[in-house]
Coordinates of C-alpha atoms in Angstrom, one line a residue:
M1 CA 155.6 -79.3 154.5
D2 CA 154.5 -75.7 154.0
S3 CA 150.9 -76.5 154.7
L4 CA 151.9 -78.4 157.9
Y5 CA 154.0 -75.5 159.1
E6 CA 151.2 -73.1 158.4
E7 CA 148.7 -75.2 160.3
L8 CA 151.0 -75.4 163.4
V9 CA 151.5 -71.6 163.3
R10 CA 147.8 -71.1 163.0
E11 CA 147.0 -73.4 165.9
G12 CA 149.6 -71.7 168.1
I13 CA 151.9 -74.7 168.3
I14 CA 154.8 -73.0 166.5
V15 CA 155.4 -69.7 168.4
R16 CA 157.6 -66.7 167.8
C17 CA 160.6 -66.7 170.2
P18 CA 161.6 -63.4 171.8
K19 CA 165.3 -62.6 171.1
V20 CA 167.2 -63.3 174.3
H21 CA 171.0 -63.8 174.3
M22 CA 173.0 -65.8 176.8
E23 CA 174.8 -62.8 178.2
E24 CA 171.4 -61.5 179.4
F25 CA 171.1 -64.4 181.8
L26 CA 173.0 -62.7 184.6
G27 CA 175.0 -64.5 187.3
E28 CA 178.4 -65.2 188.8
F29 CA 180.4 -68.2 190.0
N30 CA 180.0 -69.5 193.5
Y31 CA 183.3 -68.5 195.0
L32 CA 182.7 -70.4 198.3
G33 CA 182.0 -73.7 196.5
T34 CA 185.5 -75.2 197.3
T35 CA 185.3 -74.1 200.9
L36 CA 181.9 -75.7 201.4
R37 CA 183.2 -79.0 199.8
Q38 CA 186.1 -79.0 202.3
S39 CA 183.5 -79.0 205.0
N40 CA 181.6 -82.0 203.4
I41 CA 178.8 -79.7 202.2
E42 CA 177.8 -80.0 198.6
P43 CA 177.0 -76.4 197.3
M44 CA 174.2 -75.6 195.0
P45 CA 175.2 -74.9 191.4
S46 CA 175.9 -71.2 190.6
L47 CA 174.1 -69.3 187.8
A48 CA 177.4 -69.3 185.9
D49 CA 177.4 -73.1 186.1
V50 CA 173.8 -73.1 184.6
R51 CA 175.0 -70.9 181.7
R52 CA 177.9 -73.4 181.0
V53 CA 175.7 -76.5 181.2
I54 CA 173.0 -75.0 178.9
T55 CA 175.7 -74.0 176.4
E56 CA 177.3 -77.5 176.4
C57 CA 174.2 -79.6 176.5
C58 CA 171.8 -77.5 174.4
I59 CA 173.3 -74.7 172.4
L60 CA 176.4 -76.3 170.9
P61 CA 174.8 -79.6 169.8
L62 CA 171.8 -77.9 168.4
G63 CA 173.7 -75.0 166.7
S64 CA 176.5 -77.1 165.1
S65 CA 175.9 -80.3 163.2
A66 CA 179.7 -81.1 163.6
V67 CA 179.4 -80.9 167.4
H68 CA 176.1 -82.8 167.3
E69 CA 177.7 -85.7 165.6
K70 CA 180.6 -86.1 168.1
A71 CA 178.9 -85.0 171.3
P72 CA 176.6 -87.4 173.4
H73 CA 173.2 -87.4 171.9
I74 CA 170.9 -85.5 174.4
K75 CA 167.3 -85.6 173.4
S76 CA 165.7 -84.0 176.4
V77 CA 166.5 -81.6 179.2
L78 CA 164.4 -80.5 182.2
V79 CA 165.1 -77.0 183.5
C80 CA 163.7 -76.7 187.1
G81 CA 163.9 -74.2 189.9
P82 CA 161.8 -71.8 192.0
R83 CA 159.6 -69.1 190.5
Q84 CA 161.1 -66.1 188.6
T85 CA 164.5 -67.8 188.2
G86 CA 164.6 -67.6 184.4
K87 CA 163.6 -71.1 183.3
K88 CA 161.5 -70.0 180.3
M89 CA 164.1 -67.4 179.5
L90 CA 166.7 -70.2 179.0
V91 CA 164.4 -71.8 176.5
N92 CA 164.3 -68.6 174.6
V93 CA 168.1 -68.2 174.9
V94 CA 168.6 -71.6 173.3
C95 CA 166.3 -70.8 170.4
T96 CA 167.9 -67.4 169.9
E97 CA 171.5 -68.6 170.0
T98 CA 170.9 -71.6 167.7
G99 CA 168.2 -70.0 165.4
A100 CA 165.9 -72.9 166.3
N101 CA 162.1 -73.2 165.7
L102 CA 160.1 -73.2 168.9
F103 CA 157.2 -75.6 169.3
D104 CA 155.0 -75.2 172.4
L105 CA 153.5 -78.5 173.7
S106 CA 152.7 -77.2 177.2
P107 CA 149.5 -78.7 178.6
A108 CA 147.8 -75.3 178.8
N109 CA 148.7 -74.6 175.1
I110 CA 147.4 -77.8 173.6
A111 CA 144.3 -78.0 175.8
G112 CA 141.2 -78.3 173.5
R113 CA 143.4 -78.7 170.4
Y114 CA 143.4 -82.0 168.4
P115 CA 141.1 -83.9 170.9
G116 CA 141.1 -87.7 171.3
K117 CA 143.9 -90.3 170.8
A118 CA 143.8 -89.9 167.1
G119 CA 144.1 -86.1 167.3
L120 CA 147.0 -86.3 169.7
A121 CA 148.8 -88.8 167.6
M122 CA 148.4 -86.6 164.5
L123 CA 149.6 -83.6 166.5
M124 CA 152.8 -85.4 167.7
H125 CA 153.4 -86.7 164.1
M126 CA 153.1 -83.2 162.6
V127 CA 155.2 -81.5 165.3
F128 CA 158.2 -83.9 165.0
K129 CA 157.9 -84.2 161.3
V130 CA 158.2 -80.4 160.9
A131 CA 160.8 -80.3 163.7
R132 CA 163.1 -82.8 161.9
A133 CA 162.6 -81.1 158.5
L134 CA 163.4 -77.6 159.8
Q135 CA 166.0 -78.5 162.4
P136 CA 167.4 -77.2 164.7
S137 CA 164.2 -77.3 166.7
V138 CA 163.2 -76.9 170.3
V139 CA 160.0 -78.5 171.7
H140 CA 159.0 -76.6 174.9
I141 CA 156.9 -78.2 177.6
G142 CA 155.8 -75.9 180.4
N143 CA 154.8 -77.2 183.8
A144 CA 156.4 -80.5 182.8
E145 CA 155.8 -82.0 186.3
K146 CA 152.0 -82.1 185.7
T147 CA 152.3 -84.9 183.2
W148 CA 153.5 -87.2 185.9
M149 CA 151.6 -85.9 188.9
K150 CA 149.8 -88.5 191.0
K151 CA 146.7 -86.3 191.5
I152 CA 145.7 -83.5 189.2
P153 CA 143.8 -80.6 190.9
K154 CA 140.1 -80.5 189.9
T155 CA 140.5 -76.9 188.9
D156 CA 143.1 -77.8 186.2
K157 CA 141.2 -78.3 182.9
S158 CA 144.2 -78.6 180.6
D159 CA 144.4 -82.4 180.8
P160 CA 148.1 -82.4 181.5
K161 CA 148.4 -86.2 181.3
R162 CA 147.7 -86.3 177.6
L163 CA 151.4 -86.6 176.7
K164 CA 152.2 -89.3 179.3
K165 CA 152.2 -92.2 176.9
D166 CA 153.0 -90.5 173.6
L167 CA 156.0 -88.4 174.7
P168 CA 158.2 -91.4 175.7
K169 CA 157.3 -93.2 172.5
T170 CA 158.1 -90.1 170.3
L171 CA 161.4 -89.6 172.2
K172 CA 162.5 -93.1 171.1
T173 CA 162.1 -92.1 167.4
L174 CA 164.7 -89.3 167.7
K175 CA 167.9 -90.5 166.0
P176 CA 171.4 -89.1 166.5
G177 CA 171.2 -87.1 163.3
D178 CA 168.1 -85.2 164.5
R179 CA 168.9 -81.8 166.0
V180 CA 165.6 -81.7 167.9
L181 CA 165.6 -81.0 171.7
I182 CA 162.7 -81.4 174.1
M183 CA 163.0 -78.8 176.9
G184 CA 160.8 -79.2 179.9
V185 CA 160.3 -76.4 182.5
S186 CA 159.2 -77.1 186.0
K187 CA 158.9 -75.1 189.2
Q188 CA 157.5 -78.0 191.3
P189 CA 159.3 -81.2 190.0
F190 CA 158.9 -82.9 193.5
D191 CA 155.1 -83.1 192.8
A192 CA 155.7 -85.6 190.0
E193 CA 156.7 -89.3 190.0
V194 CA 160.5 -89.4 189.9
K195 CA 160.6 -92.5 187.7
G196 CA 158.3 -91.1 185.0
L197 CA 159.9 -87.6 184.9
C198 CA 163.5 -88.9 184.9
G199 CA 162.6 -91.6 182.4
V200 CA 161.8 -88.9 179.8
Y201 CA 164.3 -86.2 180.6
Q202 CA 167.9 -87.2 180.3
R203 CA 169.4 -84.1 181.9
L204 CA 168.2 -82.2 184.9
I205 CA 169.4 -78.6 185.2
L206 CA 168.6 -77.0 188.6
I207 CA 168.5 -73.2 188.8
P208 CA 169.4 -71.9 192.3
R209 CA 168.6 -68.7 194.1
P210 CA 171.3 -66.1 193.2
S211 CA 174.3 -66.0 195.6
Y212 CA 175.7 -62.7 196.8
P213 CA 178.2 -62.3 193.9
S214 CA 175.3 -62.9 191.4
R215 CA 173.0 -60.5 193.1
F216 CA 175.7 -57.8 193.0
V217 CA 176.1 -58.2 189.3
I218 CA 172.3 -58.4 188.7
W219 CA 171.6 -55.2 190.6
R220 CA 174.3 -53.3 188.7
K221 CA 173.3 -54.6 185.3
L222 CA 169.5 -54.2 185.7
I223 CA 169.7 -50.7 187.2
Q224 CA 171.7 -49.7 184.1
K225 CA 169.3 -51.5 181.8
N226 CA 166.4 -49.6 183.2
N227 CA 168.2 -46.2 182.5
G228 CA 169.5 -45.8 186.0
R229 CA 172.9 -44.3 186.8
L230 CA 175.4 -45.8 189.2
A231 CA 176.6 -43.1 191.6
E232 CA 178.9 -43.2 194.6
A233 CA 175.8 -42.7 196.9
L234 CA 174.3 -46.0 195.6
D235 CA 175.5 -48.8 197.9
L236 CA 175.2 -51.9 195.7
S237 CA 176.9 -54.1 198.2
S238 CA 174.2 -53.4 200.8
L239 CA 171.4 -54.0 198.2
A240 CA 173.0 -57.4 197.3
K241 CA 173.2 -58.3 201.0
I242 CA 169.6 -57.5 201.9
S243 CA 168.1 -59.1 198.7
D244 CA 169.1 -62.6 199.7
G245 CA 166.4 -64.9 198.3
Y246 CA 165.3 -62.5 195.6
T247 CA 165.8 -63.6 192.0
A248 CA 166.7 -61.6 188.8
G249 CA 163.0 -61.5 187.9
H250 CA 162.2 -60.0 191.3
I251 CA 165.0 -57.4 191.1
N252 CA 164.0 -56.5 187.6
T253 CA 160.4 -55.8 188.8
V254 CA 161.8 -53.6 191.6
C255 CA 164.0 -51.6 189.2
K256 CA 161.2 -51.0 186.8
G257 CA 159.0 -49.8 189.7
V258 CA 161.6 -47.4 191.1
L259 CA 163.1 -46.1 187.8
T260 CA 160.0 -44.3 186.4
E261 CA 160.3 -41.7 183.8
K262 CA 159.9 -39.0 186.4
R263 CA 162.7 -40.5 188.6
I264 CA 165.0 -40.9 185.6
A265 CA 164.6 -37.2 184.8
Q266 CA 165.7 -36.3 188.3
L267 CA 168.9 -38.4 188.3
S268 CA 171.2 -35.5 187.3
R269 CA 170.4 -33.6 190.5
K270 CA 169.2 -36.4 192.8
P271 CA 171.4 -39.5 192.5
L272 CA 170.0 -43.0 193.3
V273 CA 170.4 -44.4 196.8
A274 CA 169.9 -47.9 198.0
S275 CA 167.0 -47.0 200.4
E276 CA 164.7 -46.2 197.4
F277 CA 164.6 -49.9 196.4
V278 CA 163.8 -51.3 199.8
P279 CA 160.0 -50.6 199.9
A280 CA 159.5 -52.1 196.5
L281 CA 161.6 -55.1 197.5
A282 CA 159.6 -55.6 200.7
R283 CA 156.4 -56.0 198.7
I284 CA 157.7 -59.1 197.0
D285 CA 157.8 -62.6 198.6
P286 CA 161.4 -63.9 198.3
I287 CA 162.4 -67.5 197.7
Y288 CA 163.0 -69.0 201.1
S289 CA 165.8 -71.3 201.9
E290 CA 163.3 -74.1 202.7
E291 CA 162.0 -73.9 199.1
E292 CA 165.6 -74.3 197.7
E293 CA 166.2 -77.2 200.1
A294 CA 163.1 -78.9 198.7
F295 CA 164.7 -78.9 195.3
R296 CA 168.0 -80.2 196.7
I297 CA 166.3 -83.1 198.5
W298 CA 164.3 -83.9 195.3
Y299 CA 167.4 -83.8 193.2
G300 CA 169.1 -86.2 195.6
K301 CA 166.3 -88.8 195.0
T302 CA 166.8 -88.7 191.2
P303 CA 169.1 -91.2 189.4
L304 CA 171.4 -88.3 188.3
G305 CA 171.4 -87.0 191.9
R306 CA 172.3 -90.4 193.4
K307 CA 175.0 -90.9 190.7
R308 CA 176.5 -87.5 191.5
A309 CA 176.5 -88.1 195.3
K310 CA 178.2 -91.5 194.7
A311 CA 180.8 -89.9 192.5
A312 CA 181.4 -87.1 195.1
K313 CA 182.1 -89.7 197.8
G314 CA 184.3 -91.7 195.5
D315 CA 182.9 -95.1 196.6
G316 CA 181.3 -96.2 193.4
D317 CA 183.9 -99.0 192.8
D318 CA 183.8 -100.1 196.4
D319 CA 180.0 -100.6 196.3
G320 CA 180.2 -102.5 193.1
G321 CA 182.8 -104.9 194.6
K322 CA 180.7 -105.5 197.7
K323 CA 177.6 -106.3 195.6
G324 CA 179.6 -108.8 193.6
K325 CA 180.9 -110.6 196.7
K326 CA 177.4 -110.8 198.2
G327 CA 176.1 -112.3 195.0
K328 CA 178.8 -115.0 194.9
G329 CA 178.2 -115.9 198.6
K330 CA 174.5 -116.5 198.0
K331 CA 175.1 -118.7 195.0
G332 CA 177.7 -120.8 196.9
K333 CA 175.2 -121.5 199.7
K334 CA 172.6 -122.7 197.3
K335 CA 175.0 -125.2 195.8
K336 CA 175.7 -126.7 199.2
K337 CA 172.0 -127.4 199.8

């Protein structure tokens, strides 16, 4: 086992996970969610909802064998959302909070390694043998949508479809006692075939753009994290308002650009003001509402999305009854003939 572990480390399959705790994934609840539902509008999940689902589906079952035995067995999770929303960060959070080993089977990472069918079979065997022996373990797959894309760009030399046949087969070998979780990450899940993608990943976790309450918290925390001081002259409310469409990753980039060593040294005599952050913010492209809508439409086409929509309408039982009646009617007609 030691030799297998050493080989996987040497080949870059087992990687060191940066320490990131769940409290660092900033975000608040969507306080307008109930109001939107009363108007028959299904709101996007909030960042606080994402934290809760990651804790319930990933951290608790992986971190506790007792919870793993009694909770539903979740083998795979797909974390998807626009760029810079913290998808890879959540993978690192799960590994940090559970003390799990991190295996990277992203297409770009395994490109050129273990070539051919025999090489890939050996790689999958080694990865999951070590993952089971040293559980809890997380198997990370970046750009997960590429495995099920209809057309791969000619510029992509990573051969992302290598795992298309082997990954579903390996998934079936995971038993309830195995604390091994496959975590896929995708920023363009709508480019993949829905049937193939949803056939492998049991849970889909959609990360939205930060809402106003989340942006307010993110600005406050990240300014302090980058050694800034919160003064009365700093209008966080206005910053949160004008940064609609910007993610925590964007805001962190802005804070680092503004709060240089020179500016930090001047804070005692020249407090921060909101206008200092505007030029740096304007140089970054935000996540437009059309991009978020594309994720909402895609999620509605998935089995989980359809099931959620049916549950929200409360007509699941009615549909089942109608289908049953139609079936009986057809059988009756055939008998008369």
